[in-house]
Amino acid sequence: MLSDHNIDEQPPGELPEHQVKELLMEVRHQTILHWNYRRLRSLPKQLLEEGSHIRHIYLKRNLLTFLPENLGSLAQLTYCYLHGNLLKALPDSIGDVTCLQVLDVGNNKITSLPHSLAKLTSLRSLVAVYNKITSFPKDLCRLRSLSVLMLSGNNITHLPEAIGGLTGLQGLYIDHNQLKELPRSLASLPMLTRISCCCNSLTHLPAVTFVSRPTIFFDDNPRINYLPFSIVHQFRAGESWDPVVMQTCGCFQDTALVNNTVHISPRRYAGDNTTPSLMLPPEINNVTVPTHGTVAIPSLRELCLRYIWREKNNPAKDYRKFKLNKLFSSINSTSLPSHLSDLIELGPIANCESPKCRMPIFTSASVIVLSVTVTARLYMEGNVVPSVVYFCSDHCAKTYMQQVKEMVDEFSVWFRNRLEQACNIILY
């Protein structure tokens, strides 16, 4: 154990001579450096000069305020733990430590992550909890080997849709931030098993189907006042449909369901500013209700978006359509008006709930709202909450509601009973 004698009297950035000698001995004779709780204010230059063989370095709970610019000299470093220091930034040279697989910079004072981290193609775990980070760089969404991303306890308000590029991601931890929504592209990640987004400012959850069926923890998001039906359908625990078993502690504090009636508006509060309304994704600007009598047709823009999306993502196998498919596959942000290309890049906000349709939905939707009893555990008292069911058109919704009346499986019977007590919807 190294002595702390006179360490406070050392000039900033310098180490006592006896401490330098001891550290140097460790660098020369070991490949794993356990330097936790050493009160180090800086890294000894000998580490960078003679430490090219070092594989693991543990620097937790020191007094480091900066890292040197020539970190690339640690050519074989794979594990780097800097938890609990005084770092305000990471140098661009962190991207030169190309063998790095685990980087822990939690509990520092970092305000942003350097774009150079995108060069760490072997990085498997990035831990940056409890810093002052406000955003996650889009460039880092190219880290296909990244399996664990921990960003809890920061000031992040937005995650880029490009996060869908983290194809190896298994766990996303982003609790205690300021997120208002989750990127829909998370649903496309094939290996994702866990999303923890508790204690944010989420107003709604993604209504798209997750390909990997991850566990989602979203407790203590008081602004959430309804559940997309796709979430209920996919993430309920066990086999119970009545009630639905889900963890929703701290949500639904704005009671949007009153006398079996809900309000839907582009804003959370409308009219007299006292009636909570369901907060649909902001891209939705046209909502219809199939039970209101008249049948509405989606806008031309909505129909174009659906057609482009389906042709890009599900090209026909018919050789006669080869030229058409080639045209659609080449569509990008420069070949479409910005108001269309932006929506295509974000992807659909939901898919039609009719199993025989599954049409993507971008800006226009037909909705019904069911009242669903949600409980954390069977045989416990639950909450009755609204659940929004999306359809691509009024016609599709009416067709499906008619079909479900003829089905006898457990889900169809439950769904039919819910339809009979569907909520009244008031549109603003």
Coordinates of C-alpha atoms in Angstrom, one line a residue:
M1 CA 0.0 0.0 0.0
L2 CA 1.5 3.4 -1.0
S3 CA 1.8 6.2 1.5
D4 CA -0.1 9.4 1.1
H5 CA 2.6 11.3 3.0
N6 CA 3.1 14.9 1.7
I7 CA 0.9 14.2 -1.4
D8 CA -1.2 17.3 -0.8
E9 CA 1.9 19.4 -0.8
Q10 CA 2.9 18.3 -4.3
P11 CA 2.5 20.7 -7.2
P12 CA -0.6 19.9 -9.3
G13 CA 0.1 17.1 -11.7
E14 CA 3.3 16.0 -10.0
L15 CA 3.8 12.8 -7.9
P16 CA 6.1 12.2 -5.0
E17 CA 9.4 10.6 -6.0
H18 CA 8.9 7.6 -3.8
Q19 CA 5.5 7.0 -5.3
V20 CA 6.7 7.3 -8.8
K21 CA 9.3 4.6 -8.2
E22 CA 6.8 2.2 -6.8
L23 CA 4.4 2.8 -9.7
L24 CA 7.2 2.3 -12.1
M25 CA 8.1 -1.0 -10.6
E26 CA 4.5 -2.2 -11.1
V27 CA 4.4 -1.0 -14.7
R28 CA 7.6 -2.9 -15.5
H29 CA 6.6 -6.2 -13.9
Q30 CA 2.9 -6.4 -14.3
T31 CA 0.2 -6.4 -17.0
I32 CA -2.6 -5.5 -14.7
L33 CA -2.3 -2.4 -12.6
H34 CA -4.5 -2.1 -9.5
W35 CA -4.2 1.7 -8.8
N36 CA -7.6 2.2 -7.1
Y37 CA -7.7 4.7 -4.1
R38 CA -4.1 5.9 -4.6
R39 CA -5.1 9.6 -4.6
L40 CA -3.3 10.0 -7.9
R41 CA -3.7 13.5 -9.4
S42 CA -2.1 12.5 -12.7
L43 CA -0.8 9.4 -14.5
P44 CA 3.0 9.0 -14.3
K45 CA 4.6 9.6 -17.6
Q46 CA 6.5 6.3 -17.2
L47 CA 3.2 4.5 -17.7
L48 CA 2.9 5.9 -21.2
E49 CA 6.6 5.5 -22.0
E50 CA 7.0 1.9 -20.8
G51 CA 3.4 0.6 -20.5
S52 CA 2.7 -0.7 -24.0
H53 CA 2.2 -4.2 -22.5
I54 CA -0.4 -3.2 -19.9
R55 CA -3.8 -4.9 -20.5
H56 CA -5.9 -3.8 -17.5
I57 CA -5.7 -0.6 -15.4
Y58 CA -7.9 0.1 -12.4
L59 CA -7.9 3.8 -11.4
K60 CA -11.1 4.1 -9.4
R61 CA -11.5 6.8 -6.8
N62 CA -8.4 8.8 -7.5
L63 CA -8.1 12.6 -8.0
L64 CA -7.4 12.6 -11.7
T65 CA -8.6 15.8 -13.4
F66 CA -7.3 15.1 -16.9
L67 CA -5.8 12.3 -19.1
P68 CA -2.7 12.7 -21.2
E69 CA -3.0 13.2 -25.0
N70 CA -0.7 10.3 -25.9
L71 CA -2.9 7.5 -24.6
G72 CA -2.4 5.6 -27.8
S73 CA 0.9 4.4 -26.5
L74 CA -1.0 1.9 -24.3
A75 CA -1.3 -0.4 -27.3
Q76 CA -2.6 -3.5 -25.6
L77 CA -4.9 -1.9 -23.0
T78 CA -8.3 -3.7 -23.1
Y79 CA -9.9 -2.7 -19.7
C80 CA -9.7 0.8 -18.3
Y81 CA -11.6 1.8 -15.1
L82 CA -11.7 5.5 -14.2
H83 CA -14.7 5.5 -12.0
G84 CA -15.0 8.2 -9.4
N85 CA -12.3 10.7 -10.4
L86 CA -12.6 14.4 -11.2
L87 CA -12.4 14.2 -15.0
K88 CA -14.2 17.0 -16.9
A89 CA -13.4 15.6 -20.4
L90 CA -11.9 12.7 -22.2
P91 CA -9.1 13.5 -24.7
D92 CA -9.5 12.7 -28.3
S93 CA -6.5 10.3 -27.9
I94 CA -8.8 7.9 -26.1
G95 CA -9.8 6.8 -29.6
D96 CA -6.2 5.7 -30.3
V97 CA -6.4 2.9 -27.6
T98 CA -7.7 0.6 -30.3
C99 CA -7.7 -2.6 -28.3
L100 CA -10.0 -1.1 -25.6
Q101 CA -13.0 -3.4 -24.8
V102 CA -14.2 -1.9 -21.5
L103 CA -14.2 1.8 -20.5
D104 CA -15.7 2.9 -17.2
V105 CA -15.7 6.7 -16.7
G106 CA -18.7 6.8 -14.3
N107 CA -19.0 9.3 -11.4
N108 CA -16.8 12.0 -12.9
K109 CA -17.7 15.5 -14.2
I110 CA -17.6 14.8 -17.9
T111 CA -19.9 17.0 -20.0
S112 CA -19.6 15.3 -23.4
L113 CA -18.2 12.1 -24.9
P114 CA -15.6 12.6 -27.6
H115 CA -16.4 11.6 -31.2
S116 CA -13.1 9.7 -31.3
L117 CA -14.7 6.9 -29.3
A118 CA -16.2 5.8 -32.5
K119 CA -12.7 4.4 -33.5
L120 CA -12.9 1.9 -30.7
T121 CA -14.3 -0.9 -32.8
S122 CA -13.6 -3.6 -30.2
L123 CA -15.4 -1.7 -27.4
R124 CA -17.9 -3.9 -25.7
S125 CA -18.9 -1.9 -22.6
L126 CA -19.1 1.8 -22.1
V127 CA -20.0 3.1 -18.6
A128 CA -20.5 6.8 -18.2
V129 CA -23.0 7.0 -15.4
Y130 CA -23.5 10.0 -13.2
N131 CA -21.6 12.6 -15.1
K132 CA -23.0 15.8 -16.8
I133 CA -23.4 14.5 -20.3
T134 CA -26.2 16.2 -22.3
S135 CA -26.2 14.1 -25.5
F136 CA -25.0 10.8 -27.0
P137 CA -22.9 11.5 -30.2
K138 CA -24.4 10.0 -33.4
D139 CA -20.9 8.9 -34.5
L140 CA -20.8 6.4 -31.6
C141 CA -23.8 4.6 -33.0
R142 CA -21.4 2.8 -35.3
L143 CA -19.9 0.7 -32.5
R144 CA -21.3 -2.6 -33.6
S145 CA -19.4 -4.6 -30.9
L146 CA -20.9 -2.5 -28.1
S147 CA -23.1 -4.8 -25.9
V148 CA -23.5 -2.7 -22.7
L149 CA -24.2 1.1 -22.7
M150 CA -24.7 2.7 -19.3
L151 CA -25.6 6.4 -19.3
S152 CA -27.7 6.7 -16.2
G153 CA -27.6 9.8 -14.0
N154 CA -26.8 12.4 -16.7
N155 CA -28.7 15.3 -18.3
I156 CA -29.5 13.6 -21.6
T157 CA -32.6 14.9 -23.3
H158 CA -32.5 12.9 -26.6
L159 CA -31.0 9.8 -28.0
P160 CA -30.4 9.7 -31.8
E161 CA -32.4 7.3 -34.0
A162 CA -29.0 6.2 -35.3
I163 CA -28.7 4.2 -32.1
G164 CA -30.2 1.4 -34.2
G165 CA -26.7 1.0 -35.6
L166 CA -25.6 -0.6 -32.3
T167 CA -26.5 -4.0 -33.6
G168 CA -24.6 -5.8 -30.8
L169 CA -26.3 -3.9 -28.0
Q170 CA -27.7 -6.1 -25.3
G171 CA -28.3 -3.7 -22.4
L172 CA -29.2 0.0 -22.4
Y173 CA -29.3 1.8 -19.0
I174 CA -30.4 5.4 -19.2
D175 CA -32.2 5.9 -15.9
H176 CA -32.3 9.4 -14.2
N177 CA -32.0 11.5 -17.3
Q178 CA -34.4 13.9 -19.0
L179 CA -35.6 11.8 -22.0
K180 CA -39.0 12.6 -23.4
E181 CA -39.1 9.6 -25.7
L182 CA -37.1 6.6 -26.6
P183 CA -35.8 6.1 -30.2
R184 CA -38.0 3.8 -32.2
S185 CA -34.9 2.3 -33.8
L186 CA -34.3 0.4 -30.5
A187 CA -37.0 -2.0 -31.6
S188 CA -34.8 -3.2 -34.5
L189 CA -31.9 -4.3 -32.4
P190 CA -31.6 -8.1 -32.7
M191 CA -29.7 -8.8 -29.4
L192 CA -31.3 -6.2 -27.1
T193 CA -32.5 -7.9 -23.8
R194 CA -32.8 -5.0 -21.4
I195 CA -33.8 -1.4 -21.5
S196 CA -33.9 0.6 -18.2
C197 CA -35.2 4.1 -18.5
C198 CA -36.7 4.8 -15.1
C199 CA -36.9 8.3 -13.7
N200 CA -37.0 10.3 -16.9
S201 CA -39.6 12.6 -18.5
L202 CA -41.0 10.1 -20.9
T203 CA -44.5 11.0 -22.3
H204 CA -45.0 7.8 -24.2
L205 CA -43.3 4.5 -25.1
P206 CA -42.5 3.3 -28.6
A207 CA -45.5 1.7 -30.3
V208 CA -43.5 -0.4 -32.7
T209 CA -42.8 -4.2 -32.2
F210 CA -39.4 -5.1 -30.7
V211 CA -37.7 -7.9 -32.6
S212 CA -35.8 -9.2 -29.6
R213 CA -38.6 -8.8 -26.9
P214 CA -36.3 -7.0 -24.3
T215 CA -37.4 -6.4 -20.7
I216 CA -38.3 -2.7 -20.4
F217 CA -38.1 -0.9 -17.0
F218 CA -39.8 2.5 -17.2
D219 CA -40.9 3.1 -13.6
D220 CA -41.2 6.6 -12.2
N221 CA -42.0 8.4 -15.5
P222 CA -45.1 10.2 -14.2
R223 CA -45.9 11.9 -17.5
I224 CA -46.7 8.5 -19.1
N225 CA -50.5 8.3 -18.9
Y226 CA -51.2 5.4 -21.4
L227 CA -49.7 2.3 -22.9
P228 CA -49.4 1.5 -26.6
F229 CA -51.2 -1.7 -27.2
S230 CA -48.1 -3.2 -28.8
I231 CA -46.3 -2.8 -25.5
V232 CA -49.1 -4.5 -23.6
H233 CA -49.3 -7.3 -26.2
Q234 CA -45.5 -8.0 -26.3
F235 CA -44.2 -7.3 -22.8
R236 CA -46.8 -8.6 -20.4
A237 CA -45.4 -11.0 -17.9
G238 CA -46.8 -14.6 -17.9
E239 CA -49.9 -15.6 -19.7
S240 CA -52.5 -13.4 -18.0
W241 CA -54.6 -11.0 -20.1
D242 CA -56.9 -9.9 -17.3
P243 CA -55.2 -8.3 -15.6
V244 CA -52.1 -7.6 -17.6
V245 CA -48.9 -8.1 -15.5
M246 CA -46.4 -5.3 -16.0
Q247 CA -44.1 -3.1 -13.8
T248 CA -45.4 0.4 -14.1
C249 CA -44.7 1.9 -10.6
G250 CA -44.8 5.7 -10.6
C251 CA -46.5 6.1 -14.0
F252 CA -50.1 7.2 -14.9
Q253 CA -50.1 10.0 -12.3
D254 CA -52.0 12.2 -14.7
T255 CA -55.3 10.3 -14.8
A256 CA -56.3 10.5 -18.5
L257 CA -59.2 8.1 -18.2
V258 CA -62.3 9.7 -16.7
N259 CA -65.8 8.1 -16.9
N260 CA -64.4 5.8 -19.6
T261 CA -63.5 8.8 -21.7
V262 CA -60.1 10.0 -23.0
H263 CA -59.0 13.1 -24.8
I264 CA -56.5 13.1 -27.6
S265 CA -54.6 16.3 -28.6
P266 CA -51.2 17.3 -30.0
R267 CA -50.6 18.9 -26.6
R268 CA -50.8 17.4 -23.2
Y269 CA -53.5 19.8 -22.1
A270 CA -56.1 21.3 -24.3
G271 CA -59.2 23.5 -24.0
D272 CA -59.5 24.7 -20.4
N273 CA -56.0 23.3 -19.6
T274 CA -57.3 21.1 -16.8
T275 CA -58.1 17.9 -18.7
P276 CA -55.1 15.6 -19.3
S277 CA -54.9 14.2 -22.8
L278 CA -53.1 11.3 -24.3
M279 CA -49.7 12.3 -25.6
L280 CA -49.3 10.5 -28.9
P281 CA -45.9 10.7 -30.8
P282 CA -45.4 14.2 -32.1
E283 CA -45.2 13.0 -35.7
I284 CA -48.9 12.0 -35.6
N285 CA -50.8 15.0 -36.9
N286 CA -54.0 13.3 -38.1
V287 CA -56.0 11.0 -35.8
T288 CA -59.3 9.4 -36.7
V289 CA -61.6 7.1 -34.7
P290 CA -63.3 4.2 -36.5
T291 CA -66.2 4.1 -34.1
H292 CA -67.2 7.8 -35.0
G293 CA -69.2 6.7 -38.0
T294 CA -67.5 8.3 -41.0
V295 CA -64.6 6.5 -42.7
A296 CA -61.5 8.7 -43.3
I297 CA -58.8 8.2 -45.9
P298 CA -55.1 8.7 -45.0
S299 CA -53.5 11.7 -46.6
L300 CA -51.5 11.4 -49.8
R301 CA -48.3 12.1 -48.0
E302 CA -49.0 9.3 -45.5
L303 CA -49.7 6.9 -48.4
C304 CA -46.4 7.9 -50.1
L305 CA -44.4 7.4 -46.9
R306 CA -45.9 3.9 -46.5
Y307 CA -45.2 2.9 -50.0
I308 CA -41.6 4.1 -50.0
W309 CA -40.9 2.4 -46.7
R310 CA -42.3 -0.9 -47.8
E311 CA -40.5 -0.9 -51.1
K312 CA -37.2 0.0 -49.3
N313 CA -37.5 -2.6 -46.6
N314 CA -39.5 -5.4 -48.3
P315 CA -38.4 -5.3 -52.0
A316 CA -40.5 -7.6 -54.3
K317 CA -38.9 -10.7 -55.6
D318 CA -40.6 -10.4 -59.0
Y319 CA -37.8 -9.8 -61.5
R320 CA -40.1 -7.5 -63.5
K321 CA -40.0 -5.0 -60.7
F322 CA -36.2 -5.0 -60.4
K323 CA -35.8 -1.5 -61.8
L324 CA -38.5 -0.2 -59.5
N325 CA -36.9 -1.8 -56.5
K326 CA -33.5 -0.4 -57.5
L327 CA -35.0 3.0 -57.6
F328 CA -36.5 2.8 -54.1
S329 CA -33.3 1.3 -52.6
S330 CA -31.4 4.4 -53.8
I331 CA -33.7 6.8 -52.1
N332 CA -31.9 8.9 -49.5
S333 CA -32.0 12.3 -47.9
T334 CA -30.9 14.1 -51.1
S335 CA -33.5 12.5 -53.3
L336 CA -36.6 13.4 -51.3
P337 CA -38.0 16.6 -49.8
S338 CA -36.7 17.1 -46.3
H339 CA -40.2 16.7 -44.7
L340 CA -40.4 13.2 -46.2
S341 CA -36.8 12.1 -45.9
D342 CA -36.7 13.0 -42.2
L343 CA -39.8 10.9 -41.5
I344 CA -38.4 8.0 -43.5
E345 CA -35.1 8.2 -41.5
L346 CA -37.0 8.1 -38.2
G347 CA -39.1 5.2 -39.4
P348 CA -42.8 4.4 -38.6
I349 CA -44.2 5.3 -35.2
A350 CA -46.2 2.1 -35.2
N351 CA -47.6 -0.7 -37.4
C352 CA -51.2 -1.5 -38.0
E353 CA -52.4 -3.9 -35.3
S354 CA -54.3 -6.0 -37.8
P355 CA -52.2 -9.2 -38.1
K356 CA -53.0 -9.5 -41.8
C357 CA -52.0 -5.9 -42.5
R358 CA -49.1 -4.6 -40.4
M359 CA -48.9 -1.5 -42.6
P360 CA -46.3 1.1 -41.3
I361 CA -47.8 4.3 -39.8
F362 CA -46.1 7.6 -40.0
T363 CA -48.3 10.7 -39.6
S364 CA -51.9 9.5 -39.8
A365 CA -53.5 6.8 -37.7
S366 CA -56.9 5.4 -36.8
V367 CA -57.1 4.6 -33.1
I368 CA -59.2 2.9 -30.6
V369 CA -58.5 3.1 -26.9
L370 CA -59.1 0.2 -24.5
S371 CA -59.2 0.3 -20.7
V372 CA -56.7 -2.2 -19.4
T373 CA -56.1 -3.3 -15.8
V374 CA -52.3 -3.4 -15.2
T375 CA -50.8 -4.9 -12.0
A376 CA -47.3 -5.6 -10.9
R377 CA -48.3 -9.1 -9.7
L378 CA -51.2 -11.4 -10.1
Y379 CA -53.8 -11.2 -7.3
M380 CA -52.6 -7.7 -6.4
E381 CA -54.8 -4.6 -7.0
G382 CA -53.9 -2.9 -10.3
N383 CA -54.6 0.3 -12.1
V384 CA -57.0 0.8 -15.0
V385 CA -55.1 2.6 -17.7
P386 CA -55.8 3.6 -21.3
S387 CA -54.1 1.5 -24.1
V388 CA -53.9 3.0 -27.6
V389 CA -54.4 0.5 -30.5
Y390 CA -53.1 1.8 -33.8
F391 CA -54.6 1.0 -37.2
C392 CA -53.5 2.2 -40.6
S393 CA -57.1 3.3 -41.6
D394 CA -60.6 3.3 -40.3
H395 CA -61.5 0.6 -42.8
C396 CA -58.7 -1.7 -41.5
A397 CA -59.8 -1.1 -37.9
K398 CA -63.5 -1.9 -38.7
T399 CA -62.5 -5.0 -40.6
Y400 CA -60.3 -6.3 -37.8
M401 CA -62.9 -5.6 -35.1
Q402 CA -65.4 -7.6 -37.2
Q403 CA -63.0 -10.5 -37.7
V404 CA -62.1 -10.7 -34.0
K405 CA -65.8 -11.3 -33.2
E406 CA -65.5 -14.6 -35.0
M407 CA -62.4 -15.9 -33.2
V408 CA -62.4 -18.1 -30.2
D409 CA -58.7 -18.1 -28.9
E410 CA -58.0 -16.6 -25.5
F411 CA -56.6 -13.3 -26.8
S412 CA -59.5 -12.7 -29.2
V413 CA -62.1 -13.4 -26.5
W414 CA -60.3 -10.9 -24.2
F415 CA -59.9 -8.3 -26.9
R416 CA -63.5 -8.6 -27.9
N417 CA -64.6 -8.0 -24.3
R418 CA -62.3 -5.0 -24.2
L419 CA -63.8 -3.7 -27.4
E420 CA -67.3 -3.8 -26.0
Q421 CA -66.1 -1.4 -23.3
A422 CA -63.8 0.7 -25.5
C423 CA -63.2 4.2 -24.3
N424 CA -65.0 7.2 -25.7
I425 CA -62.5 9.4 -27.5
I426 CA -62.7 13.2 -27.7
L427 CA -60.4 14.7 -30.4
Y428 CA -59.1 18.2 -30.2

